[in-house]
């Protein structure tokens, strides 16, 4: 909820009024939560975003052209950022440290909770598979550069061998930590790897001789069919929403300014990387660019290091997909028809909103705040192992990265980025909703508490100014109470936005996501039928 503005004329002194105004406009973070810093949250979220999408950006831009491709990259970033912002707004309706898709679905759309969690699990599973495919695509080239051909060991050129090695040595051990914040150091290494990739693409753009007659689409596009097939790749490139609730739960300072700062810096950094790599990579190869741009560079020490860097990047990013996938699968397995919490509170013994005592007392919660019943060590190990084994065998069977990215972007990524955040916020922020009324009451209680703290100074000021000043001050306060939402000024943490406006935008985001999903799935199915 947004804070309320005050009327400076209420206190003749002005300085006290300004201090109270600042207090009311600043939404204090809720007690509890984790100890993750803003930098750690930014690193983990950015590493969740930047990955396989970087490799496919030049190929996607080749279908849209430079101008429209760059604009579309920025547009996809803005819409994804708004979805993240809606998630952070939804988290305010839940107790600190308990936010999750599961918890929100239980108090908004309880009968559809299993569908939402299934969509999240499918999306995360698809991302993990695409990352394993990249390992299999790039490692044979790295081994060849180090003389695997002359070694007489033909299995070093087999993609399945390298997928197996990285699966056993790195992916399995990194997939079992229970806290997202424990992966911050591997995320730093992964971001250093993506930094090297950007340098490599820009270097080849500047150093390689580009033919003057190379076909480049500056403003025109290839056509609606090819463009719509590439749209899911750009949507997939920004999808990090499965870990947003973990970020909100684990961050130490969950104030609006801190959360918006994490969202803006992460999405902004990713968009800058994507635009730079897309333009320089596309201009280097023209319309001949493929879905995996790194594989197009000729063998050299620089390209070999780049391939190894991408392998490191995706290897350390896979655990960031296992983390939410495991929580969603556990929620799906626990879901039973008819045992969900009713928004009206008529059935079931659980409260309308999770209590602080529940969060800090008996039942343990993971960083997703869901499921309510903690996973046992055996259940945790079985679900994690099942995800890993199924991902491994799928990666061995699928060798086309573009196909995986297109279908994951059309379904899971679209749902988790646009449809679910929009639907959740639109439902839970309904003015007639008991959850919205309770949150509004909490904000009002905090505001009136601030008023009580300044009563002594206010009373002294009113007494000294006489009866007419008292009546005028009272009238200005009433006017401020009634019209406080109209007097708000722009704020970079977006607390000036009206709930009604955000609700309309949230519904529009859900409709936009549904349209994108239907169109892109149809185009992918049509293309597959013709091939």
Coordinates of C-alpha atoms in Angstrom, one line a residue:
X1 CA 0.0 0.0 0.0
X2 CA 1.1 3.5 -0.6
X3 CA 1.7 6.0 2.1
X4 CA -0.4 9.1 2.8
X5 CA 0.6 12.7 2.4
X6 CA 0.0 15.3 5.0
X7 CA -0.8 19.0 5.0
X8 CA 2.0 21.2 6.2
X9 CA -0.4 23.8 7.4
X10 CA -1.5 21.5 10.2
X11 CA 1.6 22.5 12.2
X12 CA 2.6 26.1 11.8
X13 CA 6.2 25.4 12.5
X14 CA 6.6 23.5 9.2
X15 CA 9.7 21.4 10.2
X16 CA 7.7 19.0 12.4
X17 CA 5.1 18.7 9.6
X18 CA 7.8 17.9 7.1
X19 CA 9.2 15.2 9.3
X20 CA 5.8 13.7 9.9
X21 CA 5.1 13.8 6.2
X22 CA 8.3 12.0 5.4
X23 CA 7.5 9.4 8.1
X24 CA 4.1 8.7 6.6
X25 CA 5.3 8.5 3.1
X26 CA 7.9 5.9 3.9
X27 CA 6.7 2.4 4.2
X28 CA 8.6 0.7 6.9
X29 CA 9.8 -2.9 6.2
X30 CA 8.1 -5.6 8.1
X31 CA 10.0 -7.3 10.9
X32 CA 11.5 -10.8 10.3
X33 CA 12.7 -12.2 7.1
X34 CA 16.3 -13.0 6.1
X35 CA 19.7 -11.4 6.2
X36 CA 20.5 -11.2 2.5
X37 CA 21.9 -7.8 1.4
X38 CA 20.6 -5.8 -1.5
X39 CA 23.8 -6.6 -3.5
X40 CA 23.4 -10.3 -2.9
X41 CA 19.8 -10.2 -4.0
X42 CA 20.7 -8.2 -7.1
X43 CA 23.4 -10.7 -8.0
X44 CA 21.2 -13.8 -7.6
X45 CA 18.3 -12.2 -9.5
X46 CA 20.6 -11.0 -12.3
X47 CA 22.2 -14.4 -12.6
X48 CA 18.7 -16.0 -12.8
X49 CA 17.9 -13.6 -15.7
X50 CA 21.1 -13.7 -17.7
X51 CA 21.8 -17.1 -19.2
X52 CA 20.8 -19.0 -22.4
X53 CA 18.8 -16.0 -23.6
X54 CA 22.1 -14.1 -24.2
X55 CA 23.2 -16.7 -26.7
X56 CA 19.9 -16.5 -28.7
X57 CA 19.5 -12.7 -28.8
X58 CA 21.3 -12.1 -32.1
X59 CA 19.3 -14.8 -33.8
X60 CA 16.1 -13.4 -32.5
X61 CA 17.0 -9.9 -33.7
X62 CA 17.7 -11.2 -37.2
X63 CA 14.0 -11.8 -37.5
X64 CA 12.9 -8.4 -36.2
X65 CA 15.6 -6.1 -37.6
X66 CA 17.9 -3.9 -35.5
X67 CA 15.3 -1.1 -34.7
X68 CA 12.3 -3.3 -33.8
X69 CA 14.5 -5.9 -32.2
X70 CA 16.1 -3.5 -29.8
X71 CA 12.7 -1.9 -28.9
X72 CA 11.2 -5.4 -28.3
X73 CA 14.1 -6.3 -26.0
X74 CA 13.4 -3.2 -23.9
X75 CA 9.7 -3.8 -24.0
X76 CA 10.0 -7.4 -22.8
X77 CA 12.3 -6.1 -20.0
X78 CA 9.7 -3.5 -18.9
X79 CA 6.8 -6.0 -18.9
X80 CA 8.9 -8.5 -16.9
X81 CA 9.9 -5.8 -14.5
X82 CA 6.3 -4.9 -13.9
X83 CA 5.5 -8.5 -13.2
X84 CA 8.3 -8.6 -10.6
X85 CA 6.9 -5.4 -9.1
X86 CA 3.4 -6.9 -8.8
X87 CA 4.9 -9.9 -7.0
X88 CA 6.6 -7.5 -4.5
X89 CA 3.2 -5.8 -4.0
X90 CA 1.5 -9.1 -3.4
X91 CA 4.1 -10.0 -0.8
X92 CA 2.9 -7.2 1.4
X93 CA -0.4 -9.1 2.0
X94 CA 1.5 -12.0 3.6
X95 CA 3.7 -12.2 6.7
X96 CA 7.4 -11.5 6.3
X97 CA 9.2 -14.5 4.9
X98 CA 6.2 -16.5 3.8
X99 CA 5.6 -15.1 0.3
X100 CA 5.2 -17.6 -2.5
X101 CA 3.1 -18.5 -5.5
X102 CA 1.6 -21.3 -3.4
X103 CA 0.7 -19.0 -0.5
X104 CA -0.9 -16.5 -2.8
X105 CA -2.9 -19.1 -4.8
X106 CA -4.3 -20.5 -1.5
X107 CA -5.9 -17.1 -0.6
X108 CA -6.8 -16.0 -4.2
X109 CA -7.5 -19.0 -6.5
X110 CA -7.3 -22.0 -4.1
X111 CA -8.8 -24.5 -6.6
X112 CA -6.3 -23.5 -9.3
X113 CA -3.2 -23.7 -7.0
X114 CA -2.1 -27.0 -8.5
X115 CA -2.2 -25.5 -12.0
X116 CA -0.1 -22.5 -11.0
X117 CA 2.6 -24.6 -9.3
X118 CA 2.6 -27.0 -12.2
X119 CA 3.3 -24.1 -14.6
X120 CA 6.2 -22.9 -12.5
X121 CA 7.7 -26.4 -12.3
X122 CA 7.4 -26.9 -16.1
X123 CA 9.1 -23.6 -16.7
X124 CA 12.0 -24.2 -14.4
X125 CA 12.4 -27.7 -15.7
X126 CA 12.6 -26.4 -19.3
X127 CA 15.3 -23.9 -18.4
X128 CA 17.4 -26.5 -16.7
X129 CA 17.2 -28.7 -19.7
X130 CA 18.2 -25.9 -22.1
X131 CA 21.2 -25.2 -19.9
X132 CA 22.3 -28.8 -20.0
X133 CA 22.0 -28.7 -23.8
X134 CA 24.3 -25.7 -23.9
X135 CA 26.9 -27.7 -22.0
X136 CA 26.7 -30.5 -24.5
X137 CA 26.9 -28.1 -27.4
X138 CA 30.0 -26.2 -26.3
X139 CA 32.2 -28.6 -24.3
X140 CA 33.3 -30.8 -27.4
X141 CA 34.6 -27.6 -29.0
X142 CA 36.5 -26.7 -25.8
X143 CA 38.0 -30.2 -25.6
X144 CA 39.0 -30.1 -29.3
X145 CA 40.9 -26.8 -28.8
X146 CA 42.9 -28.6 -26.1
X147 CA 43.9 -31.4 -28.5
X148 CA 41.2 -34.0 -27.8
X149 CA 41.4 -35.2 -31.5
X150 CA 45.1 -36.1 -31.2
X151 CA 44.6 -37.8 -27.8
X152 CA 42.8 -40.8 -29.3
X153 CA 39.9 -40.4 -27.0
X154 CA 36.8 -40.1 -29.2
X155 CA 34.3 -39.8 -26.3
X156 CA 35.7 -36.3 -25.6
X157 CA 33.8 -35.1 -28.7
X158 CA 30.6 -36.7 -27.5
X159 CA 28.0 -34.2 -26.1
X160 CA 26.4 -36.8 -23.9
X161 CA 29.8 -37.5 -22.2
X162 CA 30.2 -33.8 -21.2
X163 CA 26.6 -33.5 -20.0
X164 CA 27.1 -36.5 -17.8
X165 CA 30.4 -35.2 -16.4
X166 CA 29.0 -31.8 -15.4
X167 CA 25.9 -33.4 -14.1
X168 CA 27.8 -35.6 -11.7
X169 CA 30.5 -33.2 -10.7
X170 CA 28.8 -29.8 -10.4
X171 CA 25.0 -29.9 -10.9
X172 CA 24.1 -32.5 -8.4
X173 CA 26.2 -31.0 -5.5
X174 CA 24.9 -27.5 -6.2
X175 CA 21.3 -28.5 -6.4
X176 CA 20.9 -29.5 -2.7
X177 CA 21.4 -26.3 -0.7
X178 CA 18.1 -25.1 0.7
X179 CA 18.7 -21.3 0.7
X180 CA 19.0 -19.2 -2.4
X181 CA 21.4 -16.9 -0.7
X182 CA 23.9 -19.7 -0.3
X183 CA 24.4 -19.6 -4.1
X184 CA 25.6 -16.0 -4.2
X185 CA 29.2 -16.8 -4.7
X186 CA 28.6 -19.1 -7.6
X187 CA 26.4 -16.4 -9.1
X188 CA 29.3 -14.0 -8.9
X189 CA 31.4 -16.4 -10.9
X190 CA 28.6 -16.9 -13.4
X191 CA 28.2 -13.1 -13.9
X192 CA 32.0 -12.8 -14.5
X193 CA 31.5 -15.4 -17.2
X194 CA 28.8 -13.4 -18.9
X195 CA 31.0 -10.4 -18.8
X196 CA 33.6 -12.2 -20.8
X197 CA 31.0 -13.2 -23.3
X198 CA 29.9 -9.6 -23.9
X199 CA 33.5 -8.6 -24.4
X200 CA 34.1 -11.4 -26.9
X201 CA 31.0 -10.5 -29.0
X202 CA 31.9 -6.8 -29.0
X203 CA 35.5 -7.6 -29.9
X204 CA 34.6 -9.7 -32.9
X205 CA 32.2 -7.0 -34.1
X206 CA 35.0 -4.5 -34.0
X207 CA 37.9 -6.7 -35.2
X208 CA 36.3 -9.0 -37.8
X209 CA 36.0 -7.8 -41.4
X210 CA 32.3 -7.5 -42.2
X211 CA 31.4 -7.7 -45.9
X212 CA 29.7 -4.5 -47.2
X213 CA 27.1 -6.4 -49.1
X214 CA 25.9 -8.4 -46.0
X215 CA 22.2 -8.4 -45.8
X216 CA 21.1 -6.5 -42.6
X217 CA 17.6 -5.7 -41.6
X218 CA 17.7 -2.3 -40.1
X219 CA 14.0 -1.3 -39.9
X220 CA 12.2 -4.1 -41.8
X221 CA 11.5 -7.5 -40.4
X222 CA 11.5 -11.0 -41.9
X223 CA 7.8 -11.4 -41.5
X224 CA 5.1 -12.2 -38.8
X225 CA 5.7 -15.9 -38.8
X226 CA 9.4 -15.9 -38.1
X227 CA 9.0 -12.9 -35.7
X228 CA 6.3 -14.5 -33.6
X229 CA 8.4 -17.7 -33.3
X230 CA 11.3 -15.6 -31.9
X231 CA 9.2 -13.6 -29.5
X232 CA 9.2 -16.4 -26.8
X233 CA 13.0 -16.4 -26.9
X234 CA 13.0 -12.7 -25.8
X235 CA 10.4 -13.4 -23.1
X236 CA 12.3 -16.3 -21.8
X237 CA 15.5 -14.3 -21.5
X238 CA 14.0 -12.1 -18.7
X239 CA 12.2 -14.8 -16.7
X240 CA 13.4 -14.7 -13.1
X241 CA 10.0 -14.5 -11.4
X242 CA 10.2 -18.0 -10.0
X243 CA 12.9 -16.7 -7.6
X244 CA 11.4 -13.3 -6.9
X245 CA 9.6 -14.4 -3.7
X246 CA 12.8 -15.9 -2.4
X247 CA 14.5 -12.6 -3.0
X248 CA 11.7 -10.8 -1.1
X249 CA 11.7 -13.3 1.7
X250 CA 15.5 -13.4 2.2
X251 CA 16.4 -9.7 1.8
X252 CA 17.1 -7.9 5.0
X253 CA 15.6 -4.6 3.9
X254 CA 12.3 -5.3 2.1
X255 CA 11.2 -1.6 1.9
X256 CA 9.7 -0.5 -1.5
X257 CA 12.8 1.5 -2.3
X258 CA 15.0 -1.5 -1.8
X259 CA 12.8 -3.9 -3.7
X260 CA 12.3 -1.6 -6.7
X261 CA 16.1 -0.9 -6.7
X262 CA 16.8 -4.7 -7.0
X263 CA 14.2 -5.1 -9.8
X264 CA 15.4 -2.0 -11.7
X265 CA 19.1 -2.7 -11.5
X266 CA 18.7 -6.4 -12.4
X267 CA 16.3 -5.9 -15.3
X268 CA 18.2 -2.8 -16.5
X269 CA 21.6 -4.6 -16.5
X270 CA 20.1 -7.6 -18.3
X271 CA 18.5 -5.4 -20.9
X272 CA 21.8 -3.5 -21.5
X273 CA 23.6 -6.8 -22.0
X274 CA 21.0 -8.2 -24.4
X275 CA 20.8 -5.1 -26.6
X276 CA 24.6 -4.9 -26.8
X277 CA 25.1 -8.6 -27.6
X278 CA 22.1 -8.7 -30.0
X279 CA 23.2 -5.7 -32.1
X280 CA 26.9 -6.5 -32.3
X281 CA 26.3 -10.2 -32.8
X282 CA 23.7 -9.6 -35.5
X283 CA 25.8 -7.1 -37.4
X284 CA 28.8 -9.5 -37.3
X285 CA 27.0 -12.4 -39.0
X286 CA 23.9 -10.8 -40.5
X287 CA 20.9 -13.0 -41.2
X288 CA 23.1 -16.1 -41.1
X289 CA 23.4 -15.9 -37.4
X290 CA 22.3 -19.0 -35.5
X291 CA 20.5 -19.5 -32.2
X292 CA 23.8 -20.1 -30.3
X293 CA 26.2 -17.3 -31.5
X294 CA 29.2 -18.6 -29.6
X295 CA 29.3 -21.7 -31.7
X296 CA 29.7 -19.6 -34.8
X297 CA 33.1 -18.1 -33.9
X298 CA 36.2 -19.8 -35.5
X299 CA 38.4 -21.9 -33.2
X300 CA 40.8 -19.7 -31.2
X301 CA 41.9 -19.2 -27.7
X302 CA 39.4 -16.4 -27.1
X303 CA 36.4 -18.3 -28.4
X304 CA 37.5 -21.4 -26.5
X305 CA 37.6 -19.4 -23.3
X306 CA 34.2 -17.9 -24.2
X307 CA 32.7 -21.4 -24.6
X308 CA 34.1 -22.5 -21.3
X309 CA 32.8 -19.3 -19.7
X310 CA 29.3 -20.0 -21.0
X311 CA 29.5 -23.5 -19.7
X312 CA 30.4 -22.1 -16.2
X313 CA 27.5 -19.7 -16.5
X314 CA 24.8 -22.2 -17.2
X315 CA 26.2 -24.8 -14.8
X316 CA 26.0 -22.4 -11.9
X317 CA 22.5 -21.2 -13.1
X318 CA 20.9 -24.6 -13.1
X319 CA 20.6 -24.7 -9.2
X320 CA 18.7 -21.4 -9.4
X321 CA 16.1 -23.3 -11.4
X322 CA 16.1 -26.4 -9.3
X323 CA 15.3 -24.3 -6.2
X324 CA 11.8 -23.1 -7.2
X325 CA 11.1 -26.2 -9.2
X326 CA 11.5 -28.3 -6.1
X327 CA 9.1 -26.1 -4.0
X328 CA 6.5 -26.1 -6.8
X329 CA 6.6 -29.9 -7.3
X330 CA 6.3 -30.4 -3.5
X331 CA 3.2 -28.1 -3.5
X332 CA 1.6 -30.0 -6.4
X333 CA 2.2 -33.3 -4.6
X334 CA 0.7 -32.0 -1.4
X335 CA -2.3 -30.4 -3.0
X336 CA -5.7 -32.0 -2.4
X337 CA -9.1 -30.8 -3.7
X338 CA -11.2 -29.2 -1.0
X339 CA -8.5 -28.7 1.6
X340 CA -7.5 -25.2 0.5
X341 CA -8.0 -22.2 2.7
X342 CA -11.2 -20.4 2.0
X343 CA -10.9 -16.6 1.5
X344 CA -14.0 -16.2 3.6
X345 CA -12.5 -18.1 6.5
X346 CA -15.6 -20.3 6.9
X347 CA -13.9 -23.6 6.6
X348 CA -10.5 -24.8 7.8
X349 CA -8.7 -23.9 11.0
X350 CA -6.0 -21.8 9.5
X351 CA -6.1 -18.0 9.7
X352 CA -6.9 -15.8 6.7
X353 CA -3.3 -14.5 6.6
X354 CA -0.3 -16.4 7.9
X355 CA 0.5 -15.2 11.4
X356 CA 3.9 -14.2 12.6
X357 CA 3.7 -16.8 15.2
X358 CA 3.2 -19.5 12.7
X359 CA 6.2 -18.4 10.7
X360 CA 8.4 -18.2 13.7
X361 CA 7.0 -21.0 15.6
X362 CA 6.5 -24.7 15.0
X363 CA 6.4 -25.4 11.2
X364 CA 9.6 -24.7 9.3
X365 CA 9.4 -22.9 6.0
X366 CA 11.9 -22.8 3.2
X367 CA 12.8 -19.5 1.5
X368 CA 9.7 -19.7 -0.7
X369 CA 7.5 -19.8 2.3
X370 CA 5.7 -22.8 0.8
X371 CA 4.6 -25.4 1.3
X372 CA 3.3 -24.8 4.8
X373 CA 4.4 -28.3 5.9
X374 CA 8.2 -28.5 5.8
X375 CA 9.7 -31.1 3.6
X376 CA 11.4 -34.0 5.3
X377 CA 15.0 -34.7 4.4
X378 CA 13.9 -37.8 2.5
X379 CA 11.2 -36.0 0.6
X380 CA 13.6 -33.2 -0.2
X381 CA 16.2 -35.6 -1.5
X382 CA 13.6 -37.6 -3.6
X383 CA 12.1 -34.6 -5.3
X384 CA 15.5 -33.0 -6.0
X385 CA 16.8 -36.3 -7.4
X386 CA 13.7 -36.8 -9.5
X387 CA 14.1 -33.4 -11.1
X388 CA 17.8 -33.9 -11.8
X389 CA 17.4 -37.4 -13.3
X390 CA 14.5 -36.3 -15.6
X391 CA 16.4 -33.2 -16.7
X392 CA 19.4 -35.3 -17.5
X393 CA 17.7 -37.8 -19.7
X394 CA 15.7 -35.1 -21.4
X395 CA 18.9 -33.1 -22.2
X396 CA 20.5 -36.2 -23.7
X397 CA 17.5 -36.7 -26.0
X398 CA 17.0 -33.1 -27.2
X399 CA 19.7 -31.3 -29.1
X400 CA 18.0 -28.2 -30.5
X401 CA 18.2 -25.2 -28.2
X402 CA 15.8 -23.0 -30.2
X403 CA 13.0 -25.6 -29.8
X404 CA 13.3 -25.8 -26.1
X405 CA 13.5 -22.0 -25.6
X406 CA 10.5 -21.4 -27.9
X407 CA 8.1 -23.8 -26.1
X408 CA 9.3 -22.9 -22.6
X409 CA 8.9 -19.2 -23.4
X410 CA 5.4 -19.7 -24.9
X411 CA 4.1 -21.6 -21.9
X412 CA 5.8 -21.5 -18.5
X413 CA 7.7 -18.2 -18.9
X414 CA 4.7 -16.4 -20.2
X415 CA 2.5 -17.6 -17.4
X416 CA 5.0 -17.0 -14.6
X417 CA 6.1 -13.5 -15.9
X418 CA 2.7 -12.0 -16.9
X419 CA -0.4 -14.0 -16.2
X420 CA 0.1 -15.2 -12.6
X421 CA 1.5 -11.9 -11.1
X422 CA -1.3 -9.9 -12.8
X423 CA -4.1 -12.3 -11.7
X424 CA -2.8 -12.6 -8.1
X425 CA -2.5 -8.8 -7.6
X426 CA -5.8 -8.0 -9.3
X427 CA -7.6 -10.5 -7.0
X428 CA -5.9 -9.8 -3.7
X429 CA -6.0 -6.0 -4.0
X430 CA -9.7 -5.8 -4.6
X431 CA -11.0 -3.0 -2.3
X432 CA -13.7 -5.5 -1.1
X433 CA -11.1 -8.1 -0.3
X434 CA -10.6 -8.7 3.4
X435 CA -6.8 -9.0 2.7
X436 CA -6.7 -5.5 1.1
X437 CA -8.8 -4.1 3.9
X438 CA -6.5 -5.6 6.5
X439 CA -3.4 -4.2 4.8
X440 CA -5.1 -0.8 4.5
X441 CA -5.9 -0.9 8.3
X442 CA -2.3 -1.7 9.1
X443 CA -1.1 1.3 7.1
X444 CA -3.7 3.6 8.7
X445 CA -2.7 2.3 12.2
X446 CA 0.9 3.1 11.4
X447 CA -0.1 6.6 10.2
X448 CA -2.2 7.4 13.3
X449 CA 0.6 6.1 15.5
X450 CA 2.9 8.6 13.9
X451 CA 0.2 11.3 14.5
X452 CA 0.1 10.3 18.2
X453 CA 3.8 10.6 18.6
X454 CA 3.6 14.2 17.5
X455 CA 0.5 15.1 19.6
X456 CA 2.4 17.2 22.1
X457 CA 3.9 19.5 19.5
X458 CA 0.7 19.7 17.5
X459 CA -1.4 20.6 20.6
X460 CA 1.1 23.3 21.6
X461 CA 1.0 24.8 18.1
X462 CA -2.8 24.7 17.9
X463 CA -3.2 26.3 21.4
X464 CA -0.9 29.2 20.5
X465 CA -2.6 30.0 17.2
X466 CA -6.1 30.5 18.6
X467 CA -9.5 29.1 17.8
X468 CA -9.7 30.3 14.2
X469 CA -6.3 28.7 13.4
X470 CA -7.5 25.5 15.1
X471 CA -10.6 25.3 12.9
X472 CA -8.5 26.1 9.8
X473 CA -6.0 23.4 10.7
X474 CA -8.7 20.9 11.3
X475 CA -10.3 21.7 8.0
X476 CA -6.9 21.3 6.2
X477 CA -6.4 17.9 7.9
X478 CA -9.8 16.7 6.8
X479 CA -9.2 17.9 3.3
X480 CA -5.9 16.1 3.4
X481 CA -7.5 12.9 4.6
X482 CA -10.1 13.0 1.8
X483 CA -7.8 14.1 -1.0
X484 CA -4.5 12.7 0.0
X485 CA -4.3 10.4 -2.9
X486 CA -4.7 13.2 -5.3
X487 CA -1.8 15.2 -3.8
X488 CA 0.9 12.6 -4.2
X489 CA 4.0 13.5 -6.1
X490 CA 6.0 11.1 -8.3
X491 CA 8.4 8.8 -6.4
X492 CA 11.0 6.6 -7.9
X493 CA 10.0 3.7 -5.6
X494 CA 6.5 3.9 -7.3
X495 CA 4.7 4.4 -4.0
X496 CA 2.8 7.3 -5.5
X497 CA 0.8 5.0 -7.8
X498 CA -2.8 4.4 -7.0
X499 CA -4.0 0.9 -6.2
X500 CA -6.8 1.2 -8.7
X501 CA -4.4 2.1 -11.5
X502 CA -2.1 -0.7 -10.7
X503 CA -5.0 -3.2 -10.6
X504 CA -6.0 -2.1 -14.1
X505 CA -2.4 -2.5 -15.3
X506 CA -2.2 -5.9 -13.6
X507 CA -5.3 -7.1 -15.4
X508 CA -3.8 -5.8 -18.7
X509 CA -0.6 -7.6 -18.1
X510 CA -2.5 -10.9 -17.6
X511 CA -4.5 -10.4 -20.8
X512 CA -1.3 -9.5 -22.6
X513 CA 0.4 -12.7 -21.4
X514 CA -2.6 -14.9 -22.4
X515 CA -2.5 -13.4 -25.9
X516 CA 1.2 -13.9 -26.2
X517 CA 0.9 -17.5 -25.0
X518 CA -1.9 -18.4 -27.5
X519 CA -0.3 -16.8 -30.5
X520 CA 3.2 -18.1 -29.9
X521 CA 2.0 -21.7 -29.2
X522 CA 0.0 -21.6 -32.4
X523 CA 2.9 -20.4 -34.4
X524 CA 5.3 -22.9 -33.0
X525 CA 2.8 -25.7 -33.6
X526 CA 2.3 -24.6 -37.2
X527 CA 6.0 -24.3 -37.8
X528 CA 6.6 -27.8 -36.4
X529 CA 3.8 -29.3 -38.6
X530 CA 5.4 -27.9 -41.7
X531 CA 8.8 -29.4 -40.8

